[in-house]
Amino acid sequence: MSDLSQLDSARAFTRSLNILLKYVRLYGPEHLRTTVQLATTWQELESATGEGQPLLLGTAEGKLVMDGIPIAGLAESRFAELLQAAGIASIQINPGVSESELKLFASAFTTTTASEIPKQVKAALGSRSSIQLNEVRFVAQDPTADVAGQIAAKTLSPEAGKLAAWVSDPEKLLQLITAAEGARAGGDGAPGSGSGSGAGPGGSGTGLSGDAIISDKTLACAVRVLTQFAEAGEEGPSPEFLKQATAEAPDVGRVLRAAMASLPEAAEEEDPHSPPLVKLAERLAIRYAMQQYQRGEVKVNAVHDMMERMSKEIDSLRTILTSHERKMNRAGMAVESHADILDRQFWASVPERGKQMVLLSADAYCIPARNVRSYVEELMARGDVAMASRVLRSYAAGIDHPEEEARKKVSSGLQELADLYGRVEADLLRETLARVGMRVCCEHTLDMQTLVSAAYVRLTQEAAQRRDYLALTTSLKTLERLHEYRPRSVEHIRPRIAVEHRLHEFVAEAANAPLMPAGILELLRLTPRATAETIAMQFSRCHTRSDGERLLNLAQQAGDNIMECLQSMLRSGSADETARGAAILSRIKLDMVQGELAQRISSFNRLQQDAIVRQVAAAGAVGRGKLLLELLEELDPLILPEALDEIGLAGDPVAAGALLELAEGEGRAKNEPYIRLKSIEALGRLREPSATDTLLKILEPPKFFSLGRPRELRLTATQALLQIDPERADDLVKSTGFSRQELLLGPLPIMGASDFLRQRRYPRVVAPEGFSALATTANARCNVAVERISLGGGLLSRNSRVPRCGEATMEMQFGLQRLRSRVLLRDLPTREVAYEILNMDLDGRGKLRKLLLNQCPEPALAAAQTYPSAASSASIS
């Protein structure tokens, strides 16, 4: 990147991406924190790729590298470690990447196994995505270095050319050994003479037998011979060295021939990058270990220690011949140790009976976890689930071993094998969690407590990922018991298992499942406060009655503790908690909600009162109209119009008396014509016959020496009378002088049977092209583009300067007309900002009506009034 500003943008994106991936792994892709971080990361990615240049993130020498430039910092180093652990060489993000692709990419990191991340990314994005994972390890380029792709091509050291003769012609190597054996015995040194004669691979004689016995001295001498071959190069080792070697170990030639004969058979099992001489030494070590095991001189569980000793003997040979591992390490990829490779190859050669014997014994902890995994997966592939379960139970039993070293190995191994405990048998994960959890109490050293706790956390995370609610319940109950003995340990463990952070997923699954998942209710009862907050949050975000009913039923089934927590939220929670608690409790204990809100709502600001009114109305309680009516005296004047709309839409006739008083201009409607207008609209929606006289009085012509009532107020009264007594429509239209189109553009009536919780209040139309407004808040003024308009509000295009929520004064200019109103802004998930009119003068409302009539044809208005359910879900355009 030549532009430094773009480089800074790319660095900012890298940091945000790192945070996003951490949030995804910690909270999940749908958590609120993850969603907010995703939006931030997406904006920074747009800035970084704004000039059409791709981004390439990779790792080199343990550092994060972006387009060839190292990025320093602790967080970046951790990010590089994550990529290395996942085996990701580099990530290429091409221009044109979409936000959905970025979300899918981040969601692939929810897996707890790093090695599975590349597979999940490819499965989520596909082959044609703008985000690509590169298989070749990224290496920063310098003037003398080749490109990164040459790493894979040059896996041998600079001595590879000198060793070509020995690699391509094994006969020559064997001939030199045979000649040395013949010279030592007094022969002519020709191939085939001497005690160790053999023709090489494919020949006859005992020298090629696969049963050649290898002693400690013979193995060490054979490795020295191979090392000398590597160091000597094309000339080969000196005859004196070969004579001395065959004198020390007369069988060295025979075992080398046997090992070389077995190389083709094992070619598929070994590392293709390993030089042939190293392969030959490895085959000797494995053959030696197998012979020791078969003679009963060593047990399977002690083979790994033997392999570590042998790997030290072969290290000098690997240093000379192999540069592949060093290059891969410099590129940032972790390489398996030599002892681990030998142990894995030996384990593959152990017979089935030997594997079962050691894995079902008390010494199972000695077997590395990768070997346990390979055997268990092999059993599962054959369908032998019972034996796989026995093996895993036996391995987990090592957590109670009297030796501390054994418990350390099992604790680390359980973290690697956690996914198997969730796959093999239903009860196995629960049993293991209980066993490991109680072990935390018994450990007295900090190191052991840390290791066992990590195993416990990993197993619990696996249970959460697999939705094993019975296992999660066991985990939480175990934590409760642990709290009596190790309260400080529990304080560290509980946040890491992150059950509360995933409750939103569990609640959604329980609410939407045809049958209640086993153990879910017990799990919810163990986390009453978090469960109550989660159910209330999801209930407040429901769009349909069916979704709300399912959550309501779940809250009632979860028990009394959940209800008590909901009541606590209503009585003493924050404003947001009060609104959510009031919404769901209004469906269960309406009188209690009414009493609590009457005491608390006056202490909240306008935004908080708005949230309470909207959520109580959306809850759909039968008596919500009466509840809102009782709160009118405590509400802010700017929130009253919204509350009156909701009272009218509730369809509760008990509110008619209070609405009539406001329609006559008394009480809080005195000197507030907008509140009076809203009460008249509510009476029309209620179709209240007793309001007829009041409305006709508003329509009376002015008397001498008195001002007439505002035209907008008279028009609203006419619309209300048409809803109350539609048979008088023709007479009203003639007497008032209002056009049919004006009368059609009014408040929408109460919609019939519908699954939607909320109803649109007025027909909404598309704004004229280029129509804008000036929004003024306490902190800023900005021009905003208006997309939709109605008598009650509309939609604004979102930009960086538009406030996402809060109060504002909005001025609309069209032609010579200027409209001024107080509005409330609300952020929407559709990348738009909604605004609701809180107050405006009636002359301005008349001008707004005129604008809407110019944009909306009469048939569309008639359809909106005739079919209100359609108007609630789609704009009129």
mmCIF file of C-alpha atoms in Angstrom, residues 43 52 136 143 212 247 285 332 504 535 620 623 644 659 664 779 792 868:
data_model
loop_
_atom_site.group_PDB
_atom_site.id
_atom_site.type_symbol
_atom_site.label_atom_id
_atom_site.label_comp_id
_atom_site.label_asym_id
_atom_site.label_seq_id
_atom_site.Cartn_x
_atom_site.Cartn_y
_atom_site.Cartn_z
ATOM 1 C CA GLN A 43 -17.085 -0.056 7.989
ATOM 2 C CA GLY A 52 -10.204 -1.549 -5.164
ATOM 3 C CA VAL A 136 0.814 -21.628 1.013
ATOM 4 C CA PRO A 143 15.455 -8.606 -2.404
ATOM 5 C CA ALA A 212 16.403 -58.823 11.682
ATOM 6 C CA ALA A 247 33.494 -54.030 13.722
ATOM 7 C CA ALA A 285 13.744 -46.787 15.484
ATOM 8 C CA GLY A 332 4.777 -19.511 11.426
ATOM 9 C CA HIS A 504 -30.300 -16.223 24.217
ATOM 10 C CA ILE A 535 -36.811 -14.028 27.993
ATOM 11 C CA GLY A 620 -51.002 -7.192 23.545
ATOM 12 C CA GLY A 623 -56.398 -4.530 29.521
ATOM 13 C CA LEU A 644 -53.366 8.102 23.006
ATOM 14 C CA LEU A 659 -60.783 10.546 25.879
ATOM 15 C CA GLU A 664 -63.362 18.717 24.490
ATOM 16 C CA ASN A 779 -25.418 18.235 19.674
ATOM 17 C CA GLY A 792 -47.388 10.257 12.238
ATOM 18 C CA PRO A 868 -56.067 -2.140 7.372
#
